[in-house]
PDB file of C-alpha atoms and ligand atoms in Angstrom:
ATOM      1  CA  MET A   1       0.000   0.000   0.000  1.00  0.00           C
ATOM      2  CA  LEU A   2       1.192   3.468  -0.895  1.00  0.00           C
ATOM      3  CA  LEU A   3      -0.259   6.121   1.411  1.00  0.00           C
ATOM      4  CA  HIS A   4      -0.076   9.922   1.496  1.00  0.00           C
ATOM      5  CA  ILE A   5      -0.262  11.354   4.997  1.00  0.00           C
ATOM      6  CA  ASP A   6      -1.188  15.026   4.863  1.00  0.00           C
ATOM      7  CA  ALA A   7       0.215  17.686   7.178  1.00  0.00           C
ATOM      8  CA  VAL A   8       2.505  15.548   9.354  1.00  0.00           C
ATOM      9  CA  LEU A   9       4.185  18.910   9.949  1.00  0.00           C
ATOM     10  CA  SER A  10       2.353  22.218   9.551  1.00  0.00           C
ATOM     11  CA  GLU A  11       3.530  24.516   6.774  1.00  0.00           C
ATOM     12  CA  GLU A  12       5.244  26.731   9.401  1.00  0.00           C
ATOM     13  CA  GLU A  13       7.032  23.762  11.017  1.00  0.00           C
ATOM     14  CA  ALA A  14       8.193  22.492   7.623  1.00  0.00           C
ATOM     15  CA  ALA A  15       9.490  25.992   6.782  1.00  0.00           C
ATOM     16  CA  ARG A  16      11.395  26.147  10.089  1.00  0.00           C
ATOM     17  CA  CYS A  17      12.984  22.726   9.442  1.00  0.00           C
ATOM     18  CA  ARG A  18      13.906  23.761   5.914  1.00  0.00           C
ATOM     19  CA  ALA A  19      15.472  27.064   7.065  1.00  0.00           C
ATOM     20  CA  ALA A  20      17.614  25.242   9.657  1.00  0.00           C
ATOM     21  CA  LEU A  21      18.619  22.564   7.133  1.00  0.00           C
ATOM     22  CA  GLU A  22      19.578  25.134   4.492  1.00  0.00           C
ATOM     23  CA  GLN A  23      22.341  26.368   6.847  1.00  0.00           C
ATOM     24  CA  ALA A  24      23.645  22.877   7.628  1.00  0.00           C
ATOM     25  CA  ASP A  25      26.770  21.078   6.347  1.00  0.00           C
ATOM     26  CA  TRP A  26      25.756  18.454   3.804  1.00  0.00           C
ATOM     27  CA  VAL A  27      27.848  15.429   2.863  1.00  0.00           C
ATOM     28  CA  ASP A  28      27.800  12.996  -0.068  1.00  0.00           C
ATOM     29  CA  GLY A  29      24.618  10.897   0.141  1.00  0.00           C
ATOM     30  CA  ARG A  30      26.516   7.716  -0.677  1.00  0.00           C
ATOM     31  CA  ALA A  31      27.601   7.584   3.000  1.00  0.00           C
ATOM     32  CA  THR A  32      24.519   5.528   3.892  1.00  0.00           C
ATOM     33  CA  ALA A  33      23.979   3.682   0.607  1.00  0.00           C
ATOM     34  CA  GLY A  34      24.504  -0.024   0.021  1.00  0.00           C
ATOM     35  CA  TYR A  35      26.754  -1.293  -2.803  1.00  0.00           C
ATOM     36  CA  GLN A  36      24.126  -1.266  -5.559  1.00  0.00           C
ATOM     37  CA  SER A  37      22.394   1.943  -4.533  1.00  0.00           C
ATOM     38  CA  ALA A  38      25.692   3.849  -4.103  1.00  0.00           C
ATOM     39  CA  ARG A  39      26.125   3.590  -7.868  1.00  0.00           C
ATOM     40  CA  ALA A  40      22.706   5.139  -8.498  1.00  0.00           C
ATOM     41  CA  LYS A  41      22.708   7.751  -5.721  1.00  0.00           C
ATOM     42  CA  HIS A  42      23.663  11.347  -6.480  1.00  0.00           C
ATOM     43  CA  ASN A  43      22.517  13.686  -3.719  1.00  0.00           C
ATOM     44  CA  LEU A  44      23.570  15.305  -0.467  1.00  0.00           C
ATOM     45  CA  GLN A  45      22.740  14.165   3.004  1.00  0.00           C
ATOM     46  CA  LEU A  46      23.075  15.332   6.584  1.00  0.00           C
ATOM     47  CA  ALA A  47      25.424  13.051   8.550  1.00  0.00           C
ATOM     48  CA  GLU A  48      23.464  10.492  10.586  1.00  0.00           C
ATOM     49  CA  ASP A  49      24.873  11.844  13.884  1.00  0.00           C
ATOM     50  CA  HIS A  50      24.573  15.543  12.976  1.00  0.00           C
ATOM     51  CA  PRO A  51      22.954  17.341  15.963  1.00  0.00           C
ATOM     52  CA  LEU A  52      20.367  18.964  13.688  1.00  0.00           C
ATOM     53  CA  ALA A  53      19.404  15.590  12.174  1.00  0.00           C
ATOM     54  CA  LEU A  54      18.974  14.166  15.689  1.00  0.00           C
ATOM     55  CA  GLU A  55      16.905  17.148  16.895  1.00  0.00           C
ATOM     56  CA  LEU A  56      14.586  17.357  13.878  1.00  0.00           C
ATOM     57  CA  GLY A  57      14.377  13.576  13.642  1.00  0.00           C
ATOM     58  CA  GLU A  58      13.217  13.272  17.248  1.00  0.00           C
ATOM     59  CA  HIS A  59      10.559  15.885  16.610  1.00  0.00           C
ATOM     60  CA  ILE A  60       9.304  14.063  13.499  1.00  0.00           C
ATOM     61  CA  VAL A  61       9.077  10.732  15.334  1.00  0.00           C
ATOM     62  CA  SER A  62       7.225  12.297  18.288  1.00  0.00           C
ATOM     63  CA  VAL A  63       4.724  13.923  15.920  1.00  0.00           C
ATOM     64  CA  LEU A  64       4.198  10.636  14.058  1.00  0.00           C
ATOM     65  CA  GLU A  65       3.527   8.761  17.304  1.00  0.00           C
ATOM     66  CA  LYS A  66       0.436  10.983  17.714  1.00  0.00           C
ATOM     67  CA  ASN A  67      -0.649  10.633  14.086  1.00  0.00           C
ATOM     68  CA  ALA A  68      -3.535   8.124  13.979  1.00  0.00           C
ATOM     69  CA  LEU A  69      -3.267   7.551  10.232  1.00  0.00           C
ATOM     70  CA  PHE A  70       0.463   6.753  10.468  1.00  0.00           C
ATOM     71  CA  MET A  71       0.011   4.507  13.506  1.00  0.00           C
ATOM     72  CA  GLY A  72      -2.867   2.611  11.869  1.00  0.00           C
ATOM     73  CA  ALA A  73      -1.144   2.194   8.512  1.00  0.00           C
ATOM     74  CA  ALA A  74       2.385   1.385   9.727  1.00  0.00           C
ATOM     75  CA  LEU A  75       1.635  -0.456  13.000  1.00  0.00           C
ATOM     76  CA  PRO A  76       5.214   0.469  13.898  1.00  0.00           C
ATOM     77  CA  LEU A  77       7.503  -1.557  16.108  1.00  0.00           C
ATOM     78  CA  ARG A  78      10.618   0.597  15.536  1.00  0.00           C
ATOM     79  CA  VAL A  79      11.260   3.765  13.562  1.00  0.00           C
ATOM     80  CA  PHE A  80      14.730   4.452  12.172  1.00  0.00           C
ATOM     81  CA  PRO A  81      15.931   7.931  13.310  1.00  0.00           C
ATOM     82  CA  PRO A  82      14.960  10.171  10.359  1.00  0.00           C
ATOM     83  CA  LEU A  83      17.698  11.198   7.901  1.00  0.00           C
ATOM     84  CA  PHE A  84      17.690  14.262   5.659  1.00  0.00           C
ATOM     85  CA  ASN A  85      18.645  14.688   2.017  1.00  0.00           C
ATOM     86  CA  ARG A  86      19.003  17.451  -0.499  1.00  0.00           C
ATOM     87  CA  TYR A  87      18.835  17.272  -4.277  1.00  0.00           C
ATOM     88  CA  ASP A  88      19.887  20.212  -6.432  1.00  0.00           C
ATOM     89  CA  GLY A  89      21.868  20.930  -9.613  1.00  0.00           C
ATOM     90  CA  GLY A  90      20.676  17.818 -11.463  1.00  0.00           C
ATOM     91  CA  HIS A  91      20.960  15.408  -8.509  1.00  0.00           C
ATOM     92  CA  SER A  92      18.946  12.194  -8.849  1.00  0.00           C
ATOM     93  CA  PHE A  93      18.698   8.707  -7.386  1.00  0.00           C
ATOM     94  CA  GLY A  94      18.377   5.931  -9.956  1.00  0.00           C
ATOM     95  CA  THR A  95      16.162   2.863  -9.559  1.00  0.00           C
ATOM     96  CA  HIS A  96      17.057   0.894  -6.450  1.00  0.00           C
ATOM     97  CA  VAL A  97      15.608  -1.046  -3.565  1.00  0.00           C
ATOM     98  CA  ASP A  98      16.346  -0.062   0.042  1.00  0.00           C
ATOM     99  CA  ASN A  99      18.529  -2.346   2.173  1.00  0.00           C
ATOM    100  CA  ALA A 100      16.440  -4.926   4.044  1.00  0.00           C
ATOM    101  CA  VAL A 101      18.118  -4.325   7.396  1.00  0.00           C
ATOM    102  CA  ARG A 102      19.659  -1.109   8.707  1.00  0.00           C
ATOM    103  CA  GLN A 103      21.685  -0.508  11.827  1.00  0.00           C
ATOM    104  CA  VAL A 104      21.092   2.574  13.948  1.00  0.00           C
ATOM    105  CA  ARG A 105      24.595   3.926  14.448  1.00  0.00           C
ATOM    106  CA  SER A 106      23.994   5.473  17.887  1.00  0.00           C
ATOM    107  CA  THR A 107      22.455   2.383  19.512  1.00  0.00           C
ATOM    108  CA  GLY A 108      23.629  -0.526  17.357  1.00  0.00           C
ATOM    109  CA  HIS A 109      19.981  -1.646  17.043  1.00  0.00           C
ATOM    110  CA  ARG A 110      19.005  -3.264  13.779  1.00  0.00           C
ATOM    111  CA  ILE A 111      15.745  -2.442  12.027  1.00  0.00           C
ATOM    112  CA  ARG A 112      14.106  -4.543   9.319  1.00  0.00           C
ATOM    113  CA  THR A 113      12.856  -2.063   6.720  1.00  0.00           C
ATOM    114  CA  ASP A 114       9.218  -2.990   6.094  1.00  0.00           C
ATOM    115  CA  LEU A 115       8.105   0.527   5.161  1.00  0.00           C
ATOM    116  CA  SER A 116       9.932   3.484   3.655  1.00  0.00           C
ATOM    117  CA  ALA A 117       8.863   7.059   4.318  1.00  0.00           C
ATOM    118  CA  THR A 118       9.661  10.358   2.626  1.00  0.00           C
ATOM    119  CA  LEU A 119       8.552  13.550   4.357  1.00  0.00           C
ATOM    120  CA  PHE A 120       8.695  16.424   1.880  1.00  0.00           C
ATOM    121  CA  LEU A 121      10.053  19.680   3.326  1.00  0.00           C
ATOM    122  CA  THR A 122      10.126  21.821   0.154  1.00  0.00           C
ATOM    123  CA  ASN A 123       6.986  22.914  -1.663  1.00  0.00           C
ATOM    124  CA  PRO A 124       6.644  21.480  -5.193  1.00  0.00           C
ATOM    125  CA  GLU A 125       6.568  24.917  -6.833  1.00  0.00           C
ATOM    126  CA  ASP A 126      10.058  25.675  -5.463  1.00  0.00           C
ATOM    127  CA  TYR A 127      11.884  23.059  -7.562  1.00  0.00           C
ATOM    128  CA  GLU A 128      11.592  21.276 -10.878  1.00  0.00           C
ATOM    129  CA  GLY A 129      11.754  17.489 -11.200  1.00  0.00           C
ATOM    130  CA  GLY A 130      12.538  15.522  -8.049  1.00  0.00           C
ATOM    131  CA  GLU A 131       9.474  13.272  -8.207  1.00  0.00           C
ATOM    132  CA  LEU A 132       9.744  10.101  -6.146  1.00  0.00           C
ATOM    133  CA  VAL A 133       8.623   7.329  -8.503  1.00  0.00           C
ATOM    134  CA  ILE A 134       7.528   4.124  -6.770  1.00  0.00           C
ATOM    135  CA  GLU A 135       6.796   0.919  -8.640  1.00  0.00           C
ATOM    136  CA  ASP A 136       3.937  -0.895  -6.961  1.00  0.00           C
ATOM    137  CA  SER A 137       1.396  -3.490  -8.051  1.00  0.00           C
ATOM    138  CA  HIS A 138      -0.571  -0.776  -9.903  1.00  0.00           C
ATOM    139  CA  GLY A 139       2.466   0.389 -11.918  1.00  0.00           C
ATOM    140  CA  ALA A 140       4.722   3.396 -11.373  1.00  0.00           C
ATOM    141  CA  GLN A 141       3.336   6.057  -9.023  1.00  0.00           C
ATOM    142  CA  SER A 142       4.896   9.519  -9.183  1.00  0.00           C
ATOM    143  CA  VAL A 143       4.868  11.369  -5.865  1.00  0.00           C
ATOM    144  CA  LYS A 144       5.642  15.047  -5.226  1.00  0.00           C
ATOM    145  CA  LEU A 145       3.878  16.408  -2.157  1.00  0.00           C
ATOM    146  CA  PRO A 146       3.499  19.776  -0.398  1.00  0.00           C
ATOM    147  CA  ALA A 147       5.955  20.620   2.383  1.00  0.00           C
ATOM    148  CA  GLY A 148       5.016  18.770   5.575  1.00  0.00           C
ATOM    149  CA  HIS A 149       3.259  15.892   3.776  1.00  0.00           C
ATOM    150  CA  MET A 150       4.614  12.350   3.772  1.00  0.00           C
ATOM    151  CA  VAL A 151       4.428   9.232   1.627  1.00  0.00           C
ATOM    152  CA  LEU A 152       4.624   5.781   3.159  1.00  0.00           C
ATOM    153  CA  TYR A 153       5.312   2.770   0.894  1.00  0.00           C
ATOM    154  CA  PRO A 154       6.489  -0.832   1.153  1.00  0.00           C
ATOM    155  CA  SER A 155      10.291  -1.032   1.262  1.00  0.00           C
ATOM    156  CA  THR A 156      10.053  -3.992  -1.095  1.00  0.00           C
ATOM    157  CA  SER A 157       9.234  -1.555  -3.939  1.00  0.00           C
ATOM    158  CA  LEU A 158      11.748  -0.458  -6.560  1.00  0.00           C
ATOM    159  CA  HIS A 159      11.871   3.347  -6.606  1.00  0.00           C
ATOM    160  CA  HIS A 160      13.861   6.307  -7.921  1.00  0.00           C
ATOM    161  CA  VAL A 161      14.037  10.090  -7.621  1.00  0.00           C
ATOM    162  CA  ARG A 162      13.942  12.029 -10.915  1.00  0.00           C
ATOM    163  CA  PRO A 163      16.636  14.675 -11.476  1.00  0.00           C
ATOM    164  CA  VAL A 164      16.078  18.032  -9.786  1.00  0.00           C
ATOM    165  CA  THR A 165      16.750  20.433 -12.637  1.00  0.00           C
ATOM    166  CA  HIS A 166      15.958  23.709 -10.873  1.00  0.00           C
ATOM    167  CA  GLY A 167      15.846  24.771  -7.212  1.00  0.00           C
ATOM    168  CA  ALA A 168      16.553  22.397  -4.325  1.00  0.00           C
ATOM    169  CA  ARG A 169      14.457  19.568  -2.848  1.00  0.00           C
ATOM    170  CA  ILE A 170      14.979  18.945   0.873  1.00  0.00           C
ATOM    171  CA  SER A 171      13.274  15.961   2.512  1.00  0.00           C
ATOM    172  CA  SER A 172      13.453  13.656   5.448  1.00  0.00           C
ATOM    173  CA  PHE A 173      13.539   9.919   4.784  1.00  0.00           C
ATOM    174  CA  PHE A 174      13.496   6.907   7.073  1.00  0.00           C
ATOM    175  CA  TRP A 175      12.276   3.368   7.546  1.00  0.00           C
ATOM    176  CA  ILE A 176       9.852   1.567   9.807  1.00  0.00           C
ATOM    177  CA  GLN A 177       9.896  -1.972  11.122  1.00  0.00           C
ATOM    178  CA  SER A 178       6.246  -2.868  11.467  1.00  0.00           C
ATOM    179  CA  MET A 179       4.752  -5.331  13.929  1.00  0.00           C
ATOM    180  CA  ILE A 180       3.179  -6.795  10.772  1.00  0.00           C
ATOM    181  CA  ARG A 181       5.902  -7.871   8.343  1.00  0.00           C
ATOM    182  CA  GLY A 182       3.775  -8.497   5.242  1.00  0.00           C
ATOM    183  CA  ASP A 183       2.290  -5.652   3.214  1.00  0.00           C
ATOM    184  CA  ALA A 184      -0.848  -7.686   2.367  1.00  0.00           C
ATOM    185  CA  GLN A 185      -1.687  -8.377   6.039  1.00  0.00           C
ATOM    186  CA  ARG A 186      -0.838  -4.807   7.073  1.00  0.00           C
ATOM    187  CA  THR A 187      -3.049  -3.353   4.331  1.00  0.00           C
ATOM    188  CA  LEU A 188      -5.932  -5.649   5.303  1.00  0.00           C
ATOM    189  CA  LEU A 189      -5.663  -4.528   8.947  1.00  0.00           C
ATOM    190  CA  PHE A 190      -5.610  -0.877   7.898  1.00  0.00           C
ATOM    191  CA  ASP A 191      -8.709  -1.300   5.698  1.00  0.00           C
ATOM    192  CA  LEU A 192     -10.494  -3.112   8.539  1.00  0.00           C
ATOM    193  CA  ASP A 193      -9.493  -0.366  10.996  1.00  0.00           C
ATOM    194  CA  MET A 194     -10.870   2.349   8.687  1.00  0.00           C
ATOM    195  CA  ALA A 195     -14.138   0.451   8.170  1.00  0.00           C
ATOM    196  CA  ILE A 196     -14.580  -0.060  11.933  1.00  0.00           C
ATOM    197  CA  GLN A 197     -14.074   3.654  12.544  1.00  0.00           C
ATOM    198  CA  ARG A 198     -16.756   4.545   9.986  1.00  0.00           C
ATOM    199  CA  LEU A 199     -19.115   1.938  11.431  1.00  0.00           C
ATOM    200  CA  ALA A 200     -18.510   3.065  15.027  1.00  0.00           C
ATOM    201  CA  ALA A 201     -19.463   6.646  14.157  1.00  0.00           C
ATOM    202  CA  ASP A 202     -23.108   5.455  14.137  1.00  0.00           C
ATOM    203  CA  SER A 203     -24.186   4.255  17.619  1.00  0.00           C
ATOM    204  CA  ARG A 204     -26.767   1.839  16.100  1.00  0.00           C
ATOM    205  CA  ASN A 205     -23.771  -0.327  15.068  1.00  0.00           C
ATOM    206  CA  ASP A 206     -22.232  -0.649  18.544  1.00  0.00           C
ATOM    207  CA  LEU A 207     -22.294  -4.446  18.791  1.00  0.00           C
ATOM    208  CA  SER A 208     -20.977  -4.969  15.235  1.00  0.00           C
ATOM    209  CA  ALA A 209     -18.222  -2.422  15.859  1.00  0.00           C
ATOM    210  CA  VAL A 210     -17.188  -4.210  19.050  1.00  0.00           C
ATOM    211  CA  GLN A 211     -17.164  -7.615  17.338  1.00  0.00           C
ATOM    212  CA  LEU A 212     -15.116  -6.331  14.410  1.00  0.00           C
ATOM    213  CA  THR A 213     -12.719  -4.561  16.805  1.00  0.00           C
ATOM    214  CA  GLY A 214     -12.235  -7.949  18.470  1.00  0.00           C
ATOM    215  CA  ILE A 215     -11.449  -9.519  15.105  1.00  0.00           C
ATOM    216  CA  TYR A 216      -8.976  -6.697  14.337  1.00  0.00           C
ATOM    217  CA  HIS A 217      -7.093  -7.299  17.592  1.00  0.00           C
ATOM    218  CA  ASN A 218      -7.193 -11.056  17.196  1.00  0.00           C
ATOM    219  CA  LEU A 219      -5.623 -10.741  13.725  1.00  0.00           C
ATOM    220  CA  ILE A 220      -2.877  -8.562  15.217  1.00  0.00           C
ATOM    221  CA  ARG A 221      -2.409 -11.202  17.949  1.00  0.00           C
ATOM    222  CA  MET A 222      -2.073 -13.850  15.228  1.00  0.00           C
ATOM    223  CA  TRP A 223       0.378 -11.915  13.033  1.00  0.00           C
ATOM    224  CA  ALA A 224       2.326  -9.476  15.206  1.00  0.00           C
ATOM    225  CA  GLU A 225       6.059  -9.986  15.742  1.00  0.00           C
ATOM    226  CA  ILE A 226       7.204  -7.928  18.703  1.00  0.00           C
TER     227      ILE A 226
HETATM  228 NI1   NI Q   1      15.436   4.401  -1.484  1.00  0.00          NI
END
């Protein structure tokens, strides 16, 4: 499932992040790439242990923990501390697949990448190109969202970032290990969750909503790895 999550950060918050990041020291993005993706990756990145990356990353994770849509769709077990990248002057990232397992440098913890997330921090009108193109079961989906909006997609998908031919595109990107490893099961749980919420809005459906909520939790009990 590919999901847009609107306004993870407000426009003002995204602008503040962007202003701070514009002053930061960027390094070659290949620092965190695997062997195959290093050959395709041409962008800049904030070092993983850069104080600004840690500060903004913590804020993003704390905001996401209160975001019902994110929590319901990702069913997160662990979130990789958000990283930040910058594409300008023709930078691009050719077709690749994200590494299956990533180690958090500060803690040594390993995270299985079930879901990939890109949080856009620059508004689309401020740069040309830079679409994130994700190949999913419905074909290639091109994603370019307003500042503060995020896309969540299965890390199993091939994806690329088209060249930024004008302006600069600054984003945060990170991975999530979900309690539910498989995209099919996770999507089914999310659809069920959404349907229960619609049903529960009408008090005449109380008993059905309770029964279906029980089924939802029993499926999580059956499938969750924690
Ligand atoms: Ni990637």
